[in-house]
Amino acid sequence: MNRIANIFFLLGVLIFASCKVDPKIIEPLPADNLVEVIPDGWPQPKYTFSVNTISEDKFVLGRALFYEEMLSVDNTISCGSCHQDFAAFSHSEHKVSHGIYDRQGTRNAPGIFNLTWHPLFMHDGGINHIEVQPLGPITNTLEMGADINPVIAKLQASSKYQNLFKKAYGSDTVNSQKLLRAMTVFMGLMYSYNSKFDYYKRNENNVELSDAELRGYSLFTAKCSGCHTEPLFSDFAFRSNGLTVDPFYQDSGRAHITGLPTDRYKFKTPSLRNIAKTAPYMHDGRYTTLNECLDHYTNAIPNLTNLDPSIPTNGFQFSAQNKQDIIAFLNTLTDYKFLGDKRFANPNF
Amino acid sequence: MKNIIKYIPLFLLLTTVSCKKDKKDPEPEPEPTPAATTNTIKILFEHTVDTNELVLNQNYVNPNLDTFKVSTLKYYISNIVITKNDNTTFVEPESYHLIDVSNLSSTTISIPNLPFASYKSLSFTLGVDSTRNCSGAQTGDLAQNKGMFWNWSTGYIMFKLEGTSPQSGASNKSLTYHIGGFGGVNKVQRNFIFNFASTPANVSASVSPVIHMSVDVNEFFKNPTTINVATQHTQMSTGATAKMFADNYADMISFEHVHN
């Protein structure tokens, strides 16, 4: 139903936009409620907008940049190419990122939400601040393959961006800080805290969990929440969860950054919010379904280098019923309000 | 006639006023002070190979007797502190400077607003402090588009030396030294302090002193570790090897003289 409403809305926008004089500058969708959010009971975020203050114009600029293909070397790939709104900003049906010239990345594009709580970014934690995170994919030769200065030059030459930068910053001069901070306002405001589970926890809208969901929640609390800690459903620590090393990627994970043998094959614990929408799973997208993920944790895990001690070496031994119940619970973490939030949709459609 | 003469000064005044109005400066000018009490100190970095002037893309010989050319030499100088004879200090605000040998103007740092006095020492850091390595998108010399920021493992390249050597073990005979690492045992920032009490920098209304520093590229290739470019031709990540190079450049800058 939501989807149909969205389509009608988009149609409306398209018709409206087609009446405009300059088709390149499309009126922004309503950017209401652009404020920092700390849901009740959540920890303080790592990033606040105290220096990089929020404004609607910065948000509109950040949104245009997020969906801007000029950020790639050949003007074909935007951030939104691999971070799709309907998939909680993960890349639907793509094991790894799909970059310029049909190049394949080496890791799965994760969902984007609640970023201001992340202490470090990327699966290996190589990026230490939300504002500089976009530089990773923009410059990665397998993803967008660009250098930041040619990107700045392209934006500077565009009347659309001269306008958007002028509105956001009072001057049409483009620089890396303005670009990165506008993107931070856009992505940093992608909050997800309105799933069925959140309503249940907050006693809102008379939402109850089913018996299966409650059984799943109970199992989850006992077996999974040590790493996938509420309320963000991750503690963002780096771990080896027992995945065998893919012989093609040979990805050493966190050790790629720290150089420490004790960090080999460790990856950032992902949030499980919106997990039903962010398939495929794991840092290299090797599992297509949640059932496969739970099979991984159910079965005996070979004694791998740096296997996280919280994972029993003979697996969690989940029964078929257990798995069903846990998946029922995980499905309550889907935030349809966030998924359908038009403020984050591509403004060019 | 007399009346007209009477109006001339008024006319001139109006013209002057209108000229002032037209002169629209984009940058606000500092308030004019009745009598200046400060002046500028300049720090000039002169680059050499041993005692020869460094010219980019020209052949030199390093302590291992490898022949080499430098195509790029860039590094950060930060957190400049200048000490008066009475031991009080002047701390430069927002003190981050990218020295780029290919850009002559960047090799002189101008520090305005030094109170009139005699200054006897200078200290600074080669590199960028850990805080600014973790503070997100920056402007000026610290902006992320200066070719001095790692995007995949974020942090500043504090020191970048690139060039070629026929002895280089790299397939294209290149030399690529990107030295970074902002925290922990392998951090690569190095502090320098120079005392020149016998020839102080005398800042006054008429004197804007220039402190001449010498930066010897061959110090990068030796002491404590003599670099052999056949095997040590590329460094592009943090860690113990980056620290080794930093220990080499820790004595690469020396005080020459003060020009008052």
Coordinates of C-alpha atoms in Angstrom, one line a residue:
Chain A
M1 CA 0.0 0.0 0.0
N2 CA 2.8 2.2 1.0
R3 CA 4.5 1.4 -2.3
I4 CA 1.5 2.4 -4.3
A5 CA 1.2 5.7 -2.4
N6 CA 4.8 6.3 -3.1
I7 CA 4.3 5.8 -6.8
F8 CA 1.4 8.2 -6.9
F9 CA 3.5 10.7 -5.0
L10 CA 6.4 10.3 -7.4
L11 CA 4.1 10.6 -10.4
G12 CA 2.8 13.8 -8.8
V13 CA 6.3 15.1 -8.4
L14 CA 7.2 14.2 -12.0
I15 CA 4.2 16.0 -13.4
F16 CA 5.0 18.9 -11.2
A17 CA 8.6 18.9 -12.2
S18 CA 7.9 18.7 -15.9
C19 CA 6.2 22.1 -15.6
K20 CA 9.4 23.7 -14.4
V21 CA 11.4 25.9 -16.6
D22 CA 14.8 24.2 -15.9
P23 CA 14.3 20.5 -15.9
K24 CA 17.7 20.0 -14.3
I25 CA 16.8 21.7 -11.1
I26 CA 14.0 19.7 -9.6
E27 CA 12.1 21.0 -6.6
P28 CA 13.1 19.2 -3.5
L29 CA 10.6 16.9 -1.9
P30 CA 9.3 18.2 1.5
A31 CA 12.3 18.1 3.8
D32 CA 10.4 18.3 7.1
N33 CA 11.6 17.4 10.5
L34 CA 15.3 17.8 9.7
V35 CA 16.5 17.5 13.3
E36 CA 19.0 15.5 15.3
V37 CA 17.2 12.5 17.0
I38 CA 18.3 10.6 20.0
P39 CA 15.5 8.1 20.7
D40 CA 14.6 7.4 24.3
G41 CA 17.0 5.1 26.0
W42 CA 19.6 5.3 23.2
P43 CA 23.2 6.2 24.0
Q44 CA 24.7 9.5 23.0
P45 CA 25.7 9.4 19.3
K46 CA 29.4 9.7 18.4
Y47 CA 28.7 12.5 16.0
T48 CA 26.5 15.5 16.7
F49 CA 25.7 18.3 14.3
S50 CA 27.1 20.9 16.6
V51 CA 29.7 22.2 14.1
N52 CA 28.1 20.9 10.9
T53 CA 24.7 22.4 11.7
I54 CA 21.7 21.0 10.0
S55 CA 19.8 23.1 7.5
E56 CA 17.3 22.1 4.9
D57 CA 19.5 23.6 2.1
K58 CA 22.5 21.5 3.2
F59 CA 20.2 18.4 3.4
V60 CA 18.9 19.1 -0.2
L61 CA 22.5 19.5 -1.4
G62 CA 23.6 16.3 0.4
R63 CA 20.8 14.4 -1.1
A64 CA 21.6 15.7 -4.6
L65 CA 25.2 14.6 -4.1
F66 CA 24.2 11.2 -2.7
Y67 CA 22.4 10.5 -6.0
E68 CA 25.0 12.3 -8.2
E69 CA 26.8 10.2 -10.8
M70 CA 29.4 12.9 -11.3
L71 CA 30.9 11.7 -8.1
S72 CA 32.3 8.7 -10.2
V73 CA 35.1 9.0 -12.7
D74 CA 32.9 8.2 -15.7
N75 CA 29.7 9.8 -14.4
T76 CA 27.9 6.4 -14.2
I77 CA 27.8 5.5 -10.5
S78 CA 26.4 7.4 -7.6
C79 CA 26.3 6.5 -3.9
G80 CA 22.6 5.6 -4.5
S81 CA 23.6 3.0 -7.1
C82 CA 24.8 0.6 -4.4
H83 CA 22.7 2.1 -1.5
Q84 CA 19.1 1.8 -2.5
D85 CA 16.4 3.4 -0.3
F86 CA 14.0 0.4 -0.6
A87 CA 16.8 -1.9 0.7
A88 CA 17.5 0.3 3.7
F89 CA 20.3 1.7 1.6
S90 CA 22.0 -1.7 1.0
H91 CA 22.5 -3.1 -2.5
S92 CA 19.6 -5.4 -3.3
E93 CA 20.7 -8.8 -4.8
H94 CA 24.3 -7.8 -5.1
K95 CA 26.8 -9.8 -3.1
V96 CA 29.5 -7.1 -3.5
S97 CA 29.5 -3.5 -4.8
H98 CA 29.0 -3.0 -8.5
G99 CA 31.3 -0.1 -9.6
I100 CA 32.4 1.7 -12.7
Y101 CA 33.1 -0.3 -15.9
D102 CA 31.1 -3.2 -14.4
R103 CA 33.9 -3.7 -11.9
Q104 CA 33.1 -5.8 -8.8
G105 CA 34.1 -4.6 -5.4
T106 CA 35.2 -7.0 -2.7
R107 CA 32.6 -6.4 0.0
N108 CA 28.9 -6.2 0.4
A109 CA 27.4 -2.6 0.5
P110 CA 25.9 -2.4 4.0
G111 CA 22.6 -0.6 4.8
I112 CA 22.9 3.1 5.8
F113 CA 21.0 4.2 8.9
N114 CA 21.9 5.4 12.5
L115 CA 25.4 6.3 11.2
T116 CA 26.0 8.9 13.9
W117 CA 26.4 6.1 16.5
H118 CA 29.1 4.3 14.5
P119 CA 32.6 4.8 16.0
L120 CA 34.3 3.6 12.8
F121 CA 33.1 3.0 9.2
M122 CA 33.4 0.3 6.5
H123 CA 33.6 -3.4 7.3
D124 CA 37.2 -3.0 8.4
G125 CA 36.7 0.2 10.3
G126 CA 39.3 1.9 8.2
I127 CA 37.5 5.2 8.1
N128 CA 37.4 7.1 11.4
H129 CA 34.8 9.8 10.9
I130 CA 31.4 10.1 9.3
E131 CA 32.4 13.2 7.3
V132 CA 35.2 11.6 5.5
Q133 CA 33.5 8.3 4.9
P134 CA 32.3 9.2 1.3
L135 CA 35.9 9.5 0.2
G136 CA 36.3 5.7 0.5
P137 CA 33.9 4.6 -2.1
I138 CA 34.4 7.8 -4.3
T139 CA 38.1 7.0 -4.7
N140 CA 38.0 3.2 -4.6
T141 CA 39.1 2.1 -8.1
L142 CA 36.5 -0.8 -8.0
E143 CA 33.6 1.5 -7.0
M144 CA 33.5 5.1 -8.2
G145 CA 37.2 5.4 -9.2
A146 CA 37.4 9.1 -8.9
D147 CA 39.8 11.7 -7.4
I148 CA 38.2 14.3 -5.2
N149 CA 39.6 17.3 -7.1
P150 CA 38.1 16.4 -10.6
V151 CA 34.8 15.7 -8.8
I152 CA 35.0 19.2 -7.2
A153 CA 35.8 20.7 -10.7
K154 CA 32.8 18.9 -12.3
L155 CA 30.4 20.2 -9.5
Q156 CA 31.9 23.7 -9.7
A157 CA 31.2 23.8 -13.5
S158 CA 27.5 22.8 -13.0
S159 CA 25.0 25.6 -12.6
K160 CA 22.8 23.2 -10.6
Y161 CA 25.5 22.7 -8.0
Q162 CA 26.5 26.3 -8.0
N163 CA 23.0 27.1 -7.0
L164 CA 22.8 24.3 -4.4
F165 CA 26.1 25.2 -2.8
K166 CA 25.2 28.9 -2.7
K167 CA 21.9 28.1 -1.0
A168 CA 23.5 25.8 1.5
Y169 CA 26.6 27.8 2.3
G170 CA 26.0 31.3 1.0
S171 CA 28.8 31.0 -1.6
D172 CA 28.8 28.9 -4.8
T173 CA 32.4 27.9 -4.3
V174 CA 32.7 24.1 -4.0
N175 CA 35.2 22.6 -1.7
S176 CA 35.8 19.2 -0.2
Q177 CA 34.6 20.2 3.3
K178 CA 31.3 21.6 2.1
L179 CA 30.7 18.6 -0.1
L180 CA 31.5 16.1 2.7
R181 CA 29.5 18.0 5.3
A182 CA 26.4 18.3 3.2
M183 CA 26.5 14.5 2.6
T184 CA 26.9 14.0 6.3
V185 CA 23.8 16.0 7.0
F186 CA 21.9 13.9 4.5
M187 CA 23.2 10.5 5.6
G188 CA 23.4 11.4 9.3
L189 CA 19.7 12.1 9.4
M190 CA 18.8 8.6 8.2
Y191 CA 17.5 7.4 11.5
S192 CA 15.8 4.1 11.9
Y193 CA 14.0 3.6 15.2
N194 CA 10.4 3.0 14.2
S195 CA 10.2 -0.7 13.6
K196 CA 7.5 -3.0 14.9
F197 CA 9.9 -4.0 17.7
D198 CA 10.5 -0.3 18.6
Y199 CA 6.7 0.3 18.9
Y200 CA 6.4 -2.8 21.0
K201 CA 9.3 -1.7 23.3
R202 CA 7.8 1.8 23.6
N203 CA 4.3 0.6 24.2
E204 CA 3.1 2.6 21.2
N205 CA 0.2 2.0 18.8
N206 CA -0.9 -1.1 20.9
V207 CA 1.7 -3.1 19.0
E208 CA 2.2 -6.6 20.4
L209 CA 4.7 -9.3 19.3
S210 CA 3.3 -12.7 18.3
D211 CA 4.3 -15.8 20.3
A212 CA 6.8 -16.8 17.6
E213 CA 8.3 -13.3 17.6
L214 CA 8.5 -13.3 21.4
R215 CA 10.2 -16.8 21.4
G216 CA 12.6 -15.5 18.8
Y217 CA 13.3 -12.4 20.9
S218 CA 14.0 -14.5 23.9
L219 CA 16.4 -16.7 21.9
F220 CA 18.0 -13.7 20.4
T221 CA 18.6 -12.1 23.8
A222 CA 20.2 -15.3 25.1
K223 CA 22.4 -16.1 22.1
C224 CA 22.9 -13.1 19.8
S225 CA 22.6 -9.9 21.8
G226 CA 26.1 -10.1 23.2
C227 CA 27.3 -8.7 19.8
H228 CA 24.1 -7.4 18.2
T229 CA 23.4 -5.3 21.2
E230 CA 20.2 -3.3 21.6
P231 CA 19.1 -0.6 20.8
L232 CA 21.4 -0.3 17.7
F233 CA 21.6 -4.1 17.4
S234 CA 25.4 -3.9 17.2
D235 CA 28.2 -3.0 19.5
F236 CA 30.2 -2.2 16.4
A237 CA 33.2 -4.3 17.6
F238 CA 35.3 -6.3 15.1
R239 CA 35.0 -10.0 15.2
S240 CA 35.5 -13.2 13.3
N241 CA 32.1 -14.9 13.3
G242 CA 33.5 -18.2 11.9
L243 CA 33.2 -17.6 8.2
T244 CA 35.8 -19.4 6.2
V245 CA 38.2 -17.2 4.3
D246 CA 37.0 -16.8 0.7
P247 CA 39.9 -18.0 -1.4
F248 CA 39.2 -15.3 -4.1
Y249 CA 39.0 -12.2 -1.9
Q250 CA 41.5 -13.4 0.8
D251 CA 40.1 -10.5 2.9
S252 CA 41.9 -10.1 6.1
G253 CA 39.3 -7.6 7.4
R254 CA 40.3 -5.4 10.3
A255 CA 44.0 -6.5 10.0
H256 CA 44.1 -4.7 6.6
I257 CA 43.9 -1.5 8.7
T258 CA 45.7 -2.4 11.9
G259 CA 48.3 -4.8 10.6
L260 CA 47.8 -6.9 13.7
P261 CA 47.6 -10.7 13.3
T262 CA 45.0 -10.7 16.1
D263 CA 42.7 -8.7 13.9
R264 CA 42.9 -11.1 10.9
Y265 CA 39.5 -12.0 9.4
K266 CA 37.6 -9.7 11.8
F267 CA 34.8 -7.5 10.5
K268 CA 32.6 -4.9 12.0
T269 CA 29.5 -6.4 13.7
P270 CA 26.6 -5.2 11.5
S271 CA 23.4 -3.8 13.0
L272 CA 20.4 -6.2 12.5
R273 CA 17.9 -3.4 12.1
N274 CA 16.1 -3.7 8.7
I275 CA 17.9 -7.1 8.2
A276 CA 15.0 -8.5 6.3
K277 CA 15.6 -5.9 3.6
T278 CA 19.4 -6.0 3.3
A279 CA 20.1 -9.3 1.7
P280 CA 22.6 -10.7 0.7
Y281 CA 24.4 -11.1 4.0
M282 CA 27.8 -11.1 5.6
H283 CA 30.7 -8.8 4.6
D284 CA 31.1 -10.6 1.2
G285 CA 27.4 -11.2 0.6
R286 CA 27.9 -15.0 0.6
Y287 CA 24.5 -15.8 2.1
T288 CA 21.2 -15.0 0.3
T289 CA 18.7 -15.7 3.1
L290 CA 18.5 -15.3 6.8
N291 CA 18.0 -19.0 7.1
E292 CA 21.5 -19.5 5.6
C293 CA 22.9 -17.1 8.2
L294 CA 21.3 -19.0 11.0
D295 CA 22.5 -22.3 9.5
H296 CA 26.0 -20.8 9.7
Y297 CA 25.6 -20.2 13.4
T298 CA 23.8 -23.5 14.0
N299 CA 26.4 -25.7 12.6
A300 CA 29.8 -26.5 13.9
I301 CA 32.2 -23.8 13.0
P302 CA 35.7 -24.8 12.1
N303 CA 38.3 -23.6 14.5
L304 CA 39.3 -20.6 12.6
T305 CA 42.0 -18.0 13.4
N306 CA 40.7 -15.4 15.8
L307 CA 37.2 -17.0 16.0
D308 CA 35.2 -14.9 18.4
P309 CA 35.0 -16.7 21.8
S310 CA 31.3 -16.0 22.2
I311 CA 30.6 -18.4 19.3
P312 CA 30.6 -22.1 20.5
T313 CA 32.9 -24.2 18.4
N314 CA 30.1 -26.8 17.9
G315 CA 27.7 -24.0 16.9
F316 CA 24.5 -22.7 18.6
Q317 CA 22.6 -25.9 17.7
F318 CA 19.4 -23.9 16.7
S319 CA 16.5 -26.2 15.9
A320 CA 14.3 -25.6 12.8
Q321 CA 11.7 -24.1 15.1
N322 CA 14.4 -21.9 16.8
K323 CA 15.5 -20.5 13.4
Q324 CA 11.9 -19.8 12.4
D325 CA 11.3 -18.0 15.6
I326 CA 14.5 -15.9 15.4
I327 CA 13.7 -14.9 11.8
A328 CA 10.2 -14.0 12.9
F329 CA 11.8 -11.7 15.5
L330 CA 14.3 -10.3 13.1
N331 CA 11.4 -9.4 10.8
T332 CA 10.1 -7.1 13.5
L333 CA 13.2 -5.0 13.1
T334 CA 12.1 -3.7 9.7
D335 CA 11.4 0.0 9.9
Y336 CA 8.8 0.7 7.2
K337 CA 8.5 4.3 8.1
F338 CA 12.3 4.7 7.3
L339 CA 12.1 2.6 4.2
G340 CA 9.2 4.7 2.8
D341 CA 10.7 8.1 3.9
K342 CA 10.5 10.2 0.8
R343 CA 13.0 12.7 2.1
F344 CA 15.8 10.1 1.4
A345 CA 14.5 9.1 -2.0
N346 CA 16.3 10.0 -5.3
P347 CA 15.2 13.6 -6.1
N348 CA 15.9 13.0 -9.8
F349 CA 13.0 10.5 -10.2
Chain B
M1 CA 31.3 82.6 -7.4
K2 CA 32.1 82.7 -3.7
N3 CA 29.1 80.4 -3.2
I4 CA 30.5 77.9 -5.7
I5 CA 33.8 77.9 -3.9
K6 CA 32.1 77.3 -0.7
Y7 CA 30.5 74.1 -2.1
I8 CA 33.7 72.6 -3.5
P9 CA 34.8 71.1 -0.2
L10 CA 31.4 69.6 0.2
F11 CA 31.5 68.2 -3.3
L12 CA 34.9 66.7 -2.7
L13 CA 33.7 65.2 0.6
L14 CA 30.8 63.6 -1.2
T15 CA 33.1 62.2 -3.8
T16 CA 35.3 60.7 -1.2
V17 CA 32.5 59.2 0.6
S18 CA 31.0 57.6 -2.5
C19 CA 34.4 56.2 -3.4
K20 CA 34.7 54.6 0.0
K21 CA 31.3 53.0 -0.5
D22 CA 32.2 51.7 -3.9
K23 CA 35.3 50.0 -2.5
K24 CA 33.5 46.9 -1.3
D25 CA 36.0 44.4 0.1
P26 CA 34.7 40.8 0.2
E27 CA 36.9 40.1 3.3
P28 CA 36.3 42.3 6.3
E29 CA 39.5 44.3 7.0
P30 CA 41.0 44.2 10.4
E31 CA 40.3 47.2 12.6
P32 CA 43.0 49.8 12.1
T33 CA 45.0 50.1 15.2
P34 CA 46.2 53.5 16.4
A35 CA 49.9 52.3 16.6
A36 CA 51.0 48.9 15.6
T37 CA 52.3 46.7 18.5
T38 CA 52.8 43.6 16.4
N39 CA 54.5 42.4 13.3
T40 CA 55.1 39.3 11.3
I41 CA 57.7 36.5 11.6
K42 CA 58.4 34.4 8.5
I43 CA 59.8 30.9 8.6
L44 CA 61.5 30.0 5.4
F45 CA 62.2 26.3 4.6
E46 CA 65.1 25.9 2.2
H47 CA 65.4 22.3 0.8
T48 CA 68.8 20.7 0.1
V49 CA 70.4 17.4 -0.6
D50 CA 73.4 17.5 1.7
T51 CA 74.6 21.0 1.0
N52 CA 73.3 21.3 -2.6
E53 CA 70.0 23.1 -3.2
L54 CA 67.2 20.6 -4.0
V55 CA 65.9 21.1 -7.5
L56 CA 63.0 18.8 -8.4
N57 CA 63.7 16.1 -11.0
Q58 CA 67.4 16.5 -10.8
N59 CA 69.9 13.7 -10.0
Y60 CA 71.4 13.4 -6.5
V61 CA 73.1 10.6 -4.6
N62 CA 71.9 9.3 -1.3
P63 CA 74.0 8.0 1.6
N64 CA 73.6 4.4 0.2
L65 CA 75.1 5.8 -3.0
D66 CA 71.9 5.3 -4.9
T67 CA 71.2 7.9 -7.6
F68 CA 67.7 9.5 -7.2
K69 CA 65.5 12.3 -8.4
V70 CA 62.7 13.9 -6.3
S71 CA 59.5 14.7 -8.1
T72 CA 57.3 15.5 -5.1
L73 CA 58.2 16.6 -1.6
K74 CA 55.3 17.6 0.7
Y75 CA 54.9 17.6 4.4
Y76 CA 53.0 19.2 7.2
I77 CA 54.4 21.7 9.7
S78 CA 52.0 22.3 12.6
N79 CA 51.5 23.7 16.1
I80 CA 54.2 26.4 15.8
V81 CA 55.2 28.0 19.1
I82 CA 57.6 30.9 19.3
T83 CA 59.2 31.7 22.7
K84 CA 60.2 35.2 23.8
N85 CA 63.4 35.9 25.7
D86 CA 61.3 36.2 28.9
N87 CA 60.1 32.7 28.3
T88 CA 56.5 33.6 27.5
T89 CA 55.2 32.0 24.3
F90 CA 53.3 32.9 21.2
V91 CA 51.2 30.0 20.0
E92 CA 50.0 30.3 16.4
P93 CA 46.3 29.6 16.2
E94 CA 45.1 27.0 13.6
S95 CA 48.7 26.2 13.0
Y96 CA 48.7 23.8 10.1
H97 CA 50.9 24.3 7.1
L98 CA 51.5 22.2 4.0
I99 CA 54.9 22.7 2.6
D100 CA 55.1 21.7 -1.0
V101 CA 58.4 22.1 -2.7
S102 CA 56.7 22.5 -6.1
N103 CA 54.9 25.5 -4.8
L104 CA 57.4 28.2 -3.8
S105 CA 55.0 30.3 -1.8
S106 CA 54.2 27.4 0.5
T107 CA 57.8 27.1 1.6
T108 CA 57.5 30.3 3.6
I109 CA 55.2 30.4 6.6
S110 CA 54.1 33.9 7.6
I111 CA 53.0 34.3 11.2
P112 CA 51.3 37.6 11.8
N113 CA 50.4 39.4 15.1
L114 CA 53.6 38.7 17.0
P115 CA 54.0 41.3 19.8
F116 CA 57.1 43.4 19.6
A117 CA 59.8 41.5 21.5
S118 CA 62.9 39.4 21.0
Y119 CA 62.2 35.8 20.4
K120 CA 64.8 33.1 21.2
S121 CA 63.3 29.8 20.1
L122 CA 60.9 28.1 17.8
S123 CA 59.2 24.7 18.0
F124 CA 56.8 22.9 15.7
T125 CA 55.7 19.4 14.7
L126 CA 56.4 17.7 11.4
G127 CA 53.0 16.1 10.9
V128 CA 49.4 16.6 12.1
D129 CA 48.3 15.9 15.6
S130 CA 46.0 12.9 16.2
T131 CA 43.0 15.1 17.0
R132 CA 42.9 16.6 13.6
N133 CA 43.3 13.1 12.1
C134 CA 40.0 12.2 13.6
S135 CA 38.0 15.4 13.2
G136 CA 36.3 14.8 9.8
A137 CA 36.3 17.2 6.8
Q138 CA 38.8 20.0 7.2
T139 CA 39.6 23.2 5.2
G140 CA 42.7 25.1 4.2
D141 CA 45.9 23.0 4.1
L142 CA 44.2 20.2 6.0
A143 CA 41.4 19.8 3.4
Q144 CA 41.0 16.3 2.3
N145 CA 41.7 17.2 -1.4
K146 CA 45.4 18.1 -1.0
G147 CA 46.7 14.6 -1.9
M148 CA 47.8 14.2 1.7
F149 CA 44.9 12.1 3.1
W150 CA 44.4 8.4 3.0
N151 CA 40.8 7.6 2.1
W152 CA 40.8 3.8 2.8
S153 CA 42.4 4.0 6.2
T154 CA 41.7 7.5 7.1
G155 CA 44.5 9.8 8.4
Y156 CA 47.0 12.3 7.0
I157 CA 50.0 11.5 5.0
M158 CA 52.3 13.6 7.1
F159 CA 55.3 13.4 4.8
K160 CA 55.3 12.5 1.1
L161 CA 58.4 12.0 -1.0
E162 CA 58.2 10.7 -4.5
G163 CA 60.7 10.3 -7.2
T164 CA 62.7 7.8 -9.2
S165 CA 66.0 5.9 -8.9
P166 CA 67.7 3.6 -11.3
Q167 CA 68.5 1.4 -8.3
S168 CA 64.9 1.3 -7.2
G169 CA 63.6 -2.3 -6.8
A170 CA 60.1 -1.1 -8.0
S171 CA 59.2 -2.2 -11.5
N172 CA 58.9 1.3 -12.8
K173 CA 62.0 2.4 -10.8
S174 CA 59.9 4.7 -8.7
L175 CA 60.4 5.8 -5.1
T176 CA 57.1 6.3 -3.2
Y177 CA 57.3 7.2 0.4
H178 CA 53.9 8.2 2.0
I179 CA 54.5 8.4 5.7
G180 CA 51.6 8.4 8.1
G181 CA 50.2 7.0 11.3
F182 CA 48.8 9.4 13.9
G183 CA 48.6 7.3 17.1
G184 CA 50.2 4.6 19.1
V185 CA 53.7 3.3 19.1
N186 CA 54.1 3.8 15.3
K187 CA 53.0 7.4 15.2
V188 CA 55.1 9.5 12.8
Q189 CA 54.8 13.0 14.0
R190 CA 58.2 14.4 15.1
N191 CA 58.8 17.5 17.2
F192 CA 61.5 20.0 16.5
I193 CA 62.8 22.7 18.8
F194 CA 65.4 25.3 17.8
N195 CA 67.1 27.7 20.1
F196 CA 68.7 30.9 18.8
A197 CA 69.1 33.0 21.9
S198 CA 72.4 34.3 20.7
T199 CA 70.8 35.7 17.5
P200 CA 67.2 36.3 18.5
A201 CA 64.4 37.3 16.1
N202 CA 63.7 41.0 17.0
V203 CA 60.1 41.8 16.1
S204 CA 59.5 45.6 15.9
A205 CA 57.6 48.1 13.9
S206 CA 60.4 48.2 11.3
V207 CA 61.6 44.6 11.5
S208 CA 59.7 41.5 10.4
P209 CA 62.3 38.8 11.0
V210 CA 62.8 35.7 8.7
I211 CA 63.9 32.5 10.4
H212 CA 65.8 30.3 7.8
M213 CA 65.4 26.6 8.2
S214 CA 67.3 24.0 6.2
V215 CA 65.6 20.7 5.2
D216 CA 68.1 18.1 4.0
V217 CA 66.5 15.3 1.9
N218 CA 69.4 13.0 2.5
E219 CA 68.6 13.0 6.2
F220 CA 65.5 11.1 5.2
F221 CA 67.7 8.3 3.7
K222 CA 69.9 7.9 6.8
N223 CA 70.3 8.1 10.6
P224 CA 69.4 5.8 12.2
T225 CA 68.6 3.6 9.2
T226 CA 70.4 3.9 5.9
I227 CA 67.8 3.3 3.2
N228 CA 68.6 1.0 0.3
V229 CA 66.1 1.8 -2.5
A230 CA 66.6 -1.6 -4.1
T231 CA 64.4 -3.0 -1.3
Q232 CA 63.0 0.1 0.5
H233 CA 61.4 1.9 -2.4
T234 CA 57.7 2.0 -1.4
Q235 CA 55.9 2.9 1.8
M236 CA 52.2 3.6 1.7
S237 CA 50.8 2.4 5.0
T238 CA 51.2 2.9 8.7
G239 CA 53.2 0.7 11.0
A240 CA 56.7 -0.1 12.1
T241 CA 58.3 0.6 8.7
A242 CA 56.6 4.0 8.5
K243 CA 58.0 4.7 12.0
M244 CA 61.4 3.8 10.8
F245 CA 61.2 6.5 8.1
A246 CA 59.9 9.0 10.6
D247 CA 62.9 8.3 12.9
N248 CA 65.0 9.1 9.9
Y249 CA 63.3 12.5 9.2
A250 CA 63.3 13.4 12.8
D251 CA 66.6 15.3 12.2
M252 CA 66.0 16.5 8.7
I253 CA 65.1 20.1 9.6
S254 CA 67.8 22.3 11.1
F255 CA 68.1 26.0 12.0
E256 CA 70.2 28.1 9.7
H257 CA 70.0 31.7 10.9
V258 CA 67.7 34.6 11.6
H259 CA 67.5 37.5 9.3
N260 CA 66.3 40.6 11.2

